[in-house]
Coordinates of C-alpha atoms in Angstrom, one line a residue:
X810 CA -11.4 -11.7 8.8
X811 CA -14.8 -13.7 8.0
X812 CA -16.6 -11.5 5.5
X813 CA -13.7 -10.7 3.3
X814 CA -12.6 -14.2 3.5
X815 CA -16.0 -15.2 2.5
X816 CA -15.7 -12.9 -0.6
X817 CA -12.6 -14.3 -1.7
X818 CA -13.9 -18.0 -1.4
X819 CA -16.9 -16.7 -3.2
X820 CA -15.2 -14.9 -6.7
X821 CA -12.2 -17.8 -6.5
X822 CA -15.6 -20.6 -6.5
X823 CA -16.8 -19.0 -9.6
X824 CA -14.2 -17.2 -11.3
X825 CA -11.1 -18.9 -10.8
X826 CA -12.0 -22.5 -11.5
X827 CA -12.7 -23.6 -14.7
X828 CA -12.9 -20.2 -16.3
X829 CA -11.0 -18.6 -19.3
X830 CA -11.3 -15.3 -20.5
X831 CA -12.3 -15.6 -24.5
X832 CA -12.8 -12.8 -27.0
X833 CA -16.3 -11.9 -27.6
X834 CA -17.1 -12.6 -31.6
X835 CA -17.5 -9.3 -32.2
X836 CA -16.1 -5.4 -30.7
X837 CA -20.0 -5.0 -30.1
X838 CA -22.9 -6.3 -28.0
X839 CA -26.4 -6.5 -29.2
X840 CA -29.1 -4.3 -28.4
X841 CA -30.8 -5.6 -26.2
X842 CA -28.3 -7.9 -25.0
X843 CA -30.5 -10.9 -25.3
X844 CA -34.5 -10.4 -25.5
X845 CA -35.0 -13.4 -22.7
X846 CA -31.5 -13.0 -20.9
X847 CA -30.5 -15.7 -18.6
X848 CA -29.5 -13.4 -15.1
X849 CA -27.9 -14.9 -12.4
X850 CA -28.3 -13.0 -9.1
X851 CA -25.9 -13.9 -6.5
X852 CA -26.6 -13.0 -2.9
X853 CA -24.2 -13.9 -0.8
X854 CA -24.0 -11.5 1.6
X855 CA -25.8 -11.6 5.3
X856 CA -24.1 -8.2 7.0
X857 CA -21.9 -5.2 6.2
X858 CA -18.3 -6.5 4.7
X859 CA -14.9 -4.6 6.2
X860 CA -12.9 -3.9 3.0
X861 CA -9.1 -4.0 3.8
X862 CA -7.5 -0.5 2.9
X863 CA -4.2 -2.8 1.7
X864 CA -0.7 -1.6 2.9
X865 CA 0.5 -3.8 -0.8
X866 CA 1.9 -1.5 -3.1
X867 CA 4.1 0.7 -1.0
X868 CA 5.2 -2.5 0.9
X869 CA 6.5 -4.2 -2.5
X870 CA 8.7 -1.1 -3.6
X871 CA 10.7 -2.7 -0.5
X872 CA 11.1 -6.2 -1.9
X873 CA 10.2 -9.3 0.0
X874 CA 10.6 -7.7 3.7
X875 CA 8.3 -4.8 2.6
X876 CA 5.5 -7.5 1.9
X877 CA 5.6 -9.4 4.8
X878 CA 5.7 -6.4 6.9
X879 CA 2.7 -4.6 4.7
X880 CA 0.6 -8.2 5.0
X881 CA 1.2 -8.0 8.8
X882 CA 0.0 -4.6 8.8
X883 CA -3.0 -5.3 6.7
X884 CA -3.8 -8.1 9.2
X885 CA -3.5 -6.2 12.4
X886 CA -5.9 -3.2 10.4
X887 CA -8.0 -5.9 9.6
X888 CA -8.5 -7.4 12.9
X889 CA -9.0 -3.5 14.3
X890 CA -11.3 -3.1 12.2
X891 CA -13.4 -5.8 13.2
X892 CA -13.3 -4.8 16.8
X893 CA -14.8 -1.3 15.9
X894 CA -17.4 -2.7 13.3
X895 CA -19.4 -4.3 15.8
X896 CA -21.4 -1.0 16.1
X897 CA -21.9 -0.4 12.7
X898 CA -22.9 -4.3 12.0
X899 CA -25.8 -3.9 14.7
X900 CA -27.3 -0.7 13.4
X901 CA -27.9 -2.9 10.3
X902 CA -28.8 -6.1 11.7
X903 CA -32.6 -5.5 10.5
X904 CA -31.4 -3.9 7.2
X905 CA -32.3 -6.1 4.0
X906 CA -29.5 -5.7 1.4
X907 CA -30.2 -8.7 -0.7
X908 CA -33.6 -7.7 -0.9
X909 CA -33.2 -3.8 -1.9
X910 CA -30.4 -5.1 -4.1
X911 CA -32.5 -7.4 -5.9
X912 CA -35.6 -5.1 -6.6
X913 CA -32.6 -2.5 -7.9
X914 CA -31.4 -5.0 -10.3
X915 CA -34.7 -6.8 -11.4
X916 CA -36.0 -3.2 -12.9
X917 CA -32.3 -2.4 -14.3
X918 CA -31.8 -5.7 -16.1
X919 CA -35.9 -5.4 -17.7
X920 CA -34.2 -1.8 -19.3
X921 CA -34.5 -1.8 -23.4
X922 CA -30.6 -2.1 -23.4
X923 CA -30.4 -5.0 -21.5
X924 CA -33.4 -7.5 -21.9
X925 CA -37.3 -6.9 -22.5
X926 CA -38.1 -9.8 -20.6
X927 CA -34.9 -11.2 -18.6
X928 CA -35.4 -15.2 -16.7
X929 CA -33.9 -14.3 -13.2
X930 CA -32.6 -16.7 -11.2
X931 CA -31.6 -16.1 -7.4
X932 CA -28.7 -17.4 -5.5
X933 CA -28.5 -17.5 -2.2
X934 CA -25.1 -18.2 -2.1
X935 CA -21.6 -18.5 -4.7
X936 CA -22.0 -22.5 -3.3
X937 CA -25.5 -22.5 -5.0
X938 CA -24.4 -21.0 -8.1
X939 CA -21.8 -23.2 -8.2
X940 CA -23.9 -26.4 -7.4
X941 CA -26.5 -25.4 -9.7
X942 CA -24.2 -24.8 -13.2
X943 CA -25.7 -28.0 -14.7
X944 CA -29.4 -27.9 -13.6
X945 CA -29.8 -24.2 -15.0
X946 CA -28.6 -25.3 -19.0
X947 CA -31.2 -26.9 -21.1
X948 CA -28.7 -27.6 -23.8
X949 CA -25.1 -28.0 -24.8
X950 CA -24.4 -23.9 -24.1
X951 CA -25.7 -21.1 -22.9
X952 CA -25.3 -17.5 -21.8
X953 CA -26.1 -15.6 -19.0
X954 CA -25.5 -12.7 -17.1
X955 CA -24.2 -12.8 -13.4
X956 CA -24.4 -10.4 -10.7
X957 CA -23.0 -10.0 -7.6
X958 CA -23.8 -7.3 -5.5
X959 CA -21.7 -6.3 -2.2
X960 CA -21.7 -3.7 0.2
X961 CA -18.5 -2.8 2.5
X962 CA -17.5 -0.2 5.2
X963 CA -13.8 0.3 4.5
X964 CA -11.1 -0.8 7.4
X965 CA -9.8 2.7 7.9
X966 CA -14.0 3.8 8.4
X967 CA -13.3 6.8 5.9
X968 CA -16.1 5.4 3.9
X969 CA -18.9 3.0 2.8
X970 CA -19.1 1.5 -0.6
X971 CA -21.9 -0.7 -2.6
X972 CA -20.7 -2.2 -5.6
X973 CA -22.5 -4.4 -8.7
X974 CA -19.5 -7.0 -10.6
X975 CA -21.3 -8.2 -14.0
X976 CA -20.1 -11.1 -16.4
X977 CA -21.4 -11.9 -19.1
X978 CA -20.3 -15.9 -19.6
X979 CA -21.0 -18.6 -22.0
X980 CA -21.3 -21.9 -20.5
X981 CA -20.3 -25.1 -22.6
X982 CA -20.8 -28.7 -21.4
X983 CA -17.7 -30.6 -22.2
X984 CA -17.0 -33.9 -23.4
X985 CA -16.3 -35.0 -20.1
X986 CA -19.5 -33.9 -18.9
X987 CA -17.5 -30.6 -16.7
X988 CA -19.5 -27.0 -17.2
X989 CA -16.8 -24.6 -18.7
X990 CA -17.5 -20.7 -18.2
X991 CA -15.7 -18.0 -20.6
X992 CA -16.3 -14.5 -19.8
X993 CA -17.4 -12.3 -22.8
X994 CA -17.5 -9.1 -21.1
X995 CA -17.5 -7.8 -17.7
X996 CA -18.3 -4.5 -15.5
X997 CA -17.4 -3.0 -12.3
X998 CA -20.0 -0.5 -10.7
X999 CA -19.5 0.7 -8.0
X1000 CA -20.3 3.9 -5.5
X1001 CA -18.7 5.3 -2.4
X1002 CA -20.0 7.3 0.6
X1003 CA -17.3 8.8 2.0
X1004 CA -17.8 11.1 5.2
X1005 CA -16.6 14.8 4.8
X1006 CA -12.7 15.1 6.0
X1007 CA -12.1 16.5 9.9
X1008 CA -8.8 17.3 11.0
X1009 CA -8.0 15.1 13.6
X1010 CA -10.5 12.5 13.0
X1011 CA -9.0 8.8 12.7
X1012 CA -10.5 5.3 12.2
X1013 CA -11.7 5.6 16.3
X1014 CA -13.7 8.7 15.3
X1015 CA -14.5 8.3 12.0
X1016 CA -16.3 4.7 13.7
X1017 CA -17.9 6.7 15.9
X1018 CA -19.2 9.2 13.2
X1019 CA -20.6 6.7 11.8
X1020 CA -22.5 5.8 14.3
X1021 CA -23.9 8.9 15.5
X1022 CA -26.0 8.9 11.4
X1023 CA -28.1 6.4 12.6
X1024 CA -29.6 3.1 11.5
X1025 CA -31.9 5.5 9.4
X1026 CA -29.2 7.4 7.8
X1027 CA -27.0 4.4 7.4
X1028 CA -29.5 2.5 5.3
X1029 CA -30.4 5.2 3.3
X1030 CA -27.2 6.0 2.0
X1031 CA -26.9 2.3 1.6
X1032 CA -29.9 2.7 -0.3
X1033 CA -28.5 5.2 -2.5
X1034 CA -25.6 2.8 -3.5
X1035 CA -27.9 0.1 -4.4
X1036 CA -30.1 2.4 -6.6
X1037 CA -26.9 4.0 -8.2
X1038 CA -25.3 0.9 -9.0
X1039 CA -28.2 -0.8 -10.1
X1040 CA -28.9 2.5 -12.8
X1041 CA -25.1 2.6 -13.7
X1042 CA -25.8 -0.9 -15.3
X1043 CA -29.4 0.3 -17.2
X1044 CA -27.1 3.0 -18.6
X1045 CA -23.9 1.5 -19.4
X1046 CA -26.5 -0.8 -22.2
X1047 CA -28.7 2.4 -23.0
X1048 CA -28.5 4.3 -26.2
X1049 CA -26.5 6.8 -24.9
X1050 CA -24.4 4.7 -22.6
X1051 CA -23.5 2.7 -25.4
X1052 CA -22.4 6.2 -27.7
X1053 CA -20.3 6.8 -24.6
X1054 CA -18.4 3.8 -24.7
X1055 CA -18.0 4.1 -28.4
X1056 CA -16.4 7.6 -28.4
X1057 CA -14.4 7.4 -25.1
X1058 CA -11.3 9.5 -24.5
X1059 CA -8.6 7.9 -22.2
X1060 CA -6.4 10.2 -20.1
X1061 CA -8.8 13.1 -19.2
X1062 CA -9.0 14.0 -15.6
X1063 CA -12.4 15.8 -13.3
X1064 CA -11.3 17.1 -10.2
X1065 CA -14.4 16.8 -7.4
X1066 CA -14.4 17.8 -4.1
X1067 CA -10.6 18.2 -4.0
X1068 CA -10.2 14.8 -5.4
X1069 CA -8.7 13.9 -9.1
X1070 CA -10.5 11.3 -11.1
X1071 CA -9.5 9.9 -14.5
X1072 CA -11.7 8.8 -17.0
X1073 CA -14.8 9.9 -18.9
X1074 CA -17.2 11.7 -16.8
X1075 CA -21.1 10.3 -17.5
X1076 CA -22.9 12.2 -15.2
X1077 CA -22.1 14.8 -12.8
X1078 CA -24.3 17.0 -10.1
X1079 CA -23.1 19.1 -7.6
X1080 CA -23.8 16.0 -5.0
X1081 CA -22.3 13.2 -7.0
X1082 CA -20.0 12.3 -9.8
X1083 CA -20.2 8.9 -12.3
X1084 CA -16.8 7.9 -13.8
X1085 CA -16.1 5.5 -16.6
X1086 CA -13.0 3.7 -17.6
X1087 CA -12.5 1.0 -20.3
X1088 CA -14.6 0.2 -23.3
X1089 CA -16.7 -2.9 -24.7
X1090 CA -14.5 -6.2 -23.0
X1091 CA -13.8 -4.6 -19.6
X1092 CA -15.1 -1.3 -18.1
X1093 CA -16.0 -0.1 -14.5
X1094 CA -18.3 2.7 -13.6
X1095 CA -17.0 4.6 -10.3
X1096 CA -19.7 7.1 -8.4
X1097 CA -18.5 9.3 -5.7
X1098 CA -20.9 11.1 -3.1
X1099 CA -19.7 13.1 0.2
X1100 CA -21.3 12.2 3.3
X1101 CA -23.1 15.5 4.7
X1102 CA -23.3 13.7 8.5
X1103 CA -25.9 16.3 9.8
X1104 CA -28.1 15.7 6.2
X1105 CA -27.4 12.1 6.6
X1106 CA -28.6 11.6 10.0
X1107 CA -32.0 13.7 9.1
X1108 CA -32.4 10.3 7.1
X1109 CA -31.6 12.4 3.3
X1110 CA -33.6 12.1 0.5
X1111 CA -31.5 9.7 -2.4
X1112 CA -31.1 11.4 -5.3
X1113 CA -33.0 10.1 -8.2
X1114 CA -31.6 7.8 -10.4
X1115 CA -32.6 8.5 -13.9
X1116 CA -34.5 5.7 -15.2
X1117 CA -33.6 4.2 -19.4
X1118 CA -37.2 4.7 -21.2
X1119 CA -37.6 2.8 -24.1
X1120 CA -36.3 3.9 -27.2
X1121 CA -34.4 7.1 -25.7
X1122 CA -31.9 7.8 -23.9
X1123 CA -30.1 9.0 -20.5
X1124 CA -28.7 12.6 -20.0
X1125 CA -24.9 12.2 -19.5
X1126 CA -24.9 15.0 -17.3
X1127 CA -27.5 16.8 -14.6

């Protein structure tokens, strides 16, 4: 399948070549992270990805024969799902992405947490940022902060997620003259849409659903992903955010809209939920918000994402 293939090219260009995972100098990160912060905004994206819903880790209880048969299944789901996507894919032919996700992230990464005044550089591809390693240092190291944005229907059409990957790397020029990139810390934001459960209703229906929101509906719920993403990474560097992360309790479960999640709960209305899991190296951020199809399709207002004022912080909870 094209888009996921293009997405696995794209995170094996620059994170699987070259790169080690180090140990950042210290179990803390500055405040802001860096006053000018190198950012590194990779748009690579042109339409709506179909993320796989992956047959994997049942097929492997059932050794060698298990996998084969679950990779055959994930193909023929994948190549389904393409087939009913094509509906979906033209109500958001005219939809910008890369540009809503790039106004969400240029105000997130100017938050007090993250940088007063960040130097953003746009690429319009994981080739480009690739390409241009060398040309961006103006010296032997340097740090910056990449972001890759991506949005996604998944294959089984249950739901629609946007989702925001940050690293935090240190390039060094080599002896050799080759760019190394070591990852101090990363994140995983991420929200899901999915629609309302109807007995009965499969990926055929759940397509069609779908469609029957609208070009209007579908793009502002896309925009609600953006924005939420985009604010999950203002807060995770806030004050507050960074208290949360300090004083995190592993093992505690929320239970929301008949759903169990694990890990510490940052905010939570009677719409959506924000859940957090891991602490200063590696974290991810996981938002949740029902599809209402009849308030979706009456183009809904996004809820508001709570914006990091200088020098105070963001309520956990609404």
């Amino acid at each position: 399948m094209k888009s996921w293939c293009n997405r696995a090219v794209l995170f094996s260009m620059l994170f699987f070549t070259g790169v080690q995972i180090v140990k950042a100098a210290a179990d803390t990160i500055a405040y802001p992270v860096e006053p000018a912060l190198n950012v590194e905004l990779v748009l690579h994206q042109q339409e709506i990805a179909v993320d796989v819903t992956s047959t994997a880790p049942v097929a492997m209880q059932f050794g060698l024969i298990g996998a084969l048969v679950g990779a055959a299944i994930d193909n023929a789901n994948a190549q389904a799902a393409e087939k009913r996507v094509v509906d979906i894919r033209n109500l958001l032919v005219d939809y910008d992405f890369n540009r809503a996700a790039e106004d969400a992230v240029q105000s997130a990464v100017s938050s007090p947490g993250i940088s007063p005044k960040p130097v953003i550089t746009v690429r319009k591809s994981g080739w480009d940022a690739v390409a241009e390693q060398g040309n961006a240092m103006t010296g032997p190291q340097q740090t910056l902060l990449r972001l890759i944005p991506h949005y996604a229907i998944a294959s089984n059409f249950e739901s629609i997620k946007v989702s925001l990957q940050a690293y935090y790397l240190q390039r060094t020029v080599k002896d050799s003259g080759k760019i190394k990139e070591s990852v101090i810390f990363s994140r995983n934001y991420s929200y899901e849409l999915p629609l309302e459960k109807k007995q009965g209703s499969g990926a055929d229906e759940d397509a069609d659903r779908w469609v029957a929101i609208g070009k209007d509906g579908m793009a502002t719920l896309i925009g609600i992903g953006i924005r939420q993403t985009a604010d999950m990474l203002a807060y995770d560097f806030s004050i507050e955010g960074r208290e949360q992360i300090a004083n995190a309790k592993s093992g505690k479960t929320t239970q929301f809209y008949g759903k169990s999640y694990r890990g510490t709960v940052l905010r939570e209305t009677p719409d959506y939920i924000w859940v957090a899991n891991g602490k200063i190296k590696a974290r991810s951020v996981i938002g949740v918000q029902p599809v209402a199809e009849a308030t979706a399709a009456a183009h809904a207002t996004a809820p508001e994402a709570a914006q990091v004022p200088a020098e105070a912080s963001v309520p956990a909870s609404e």
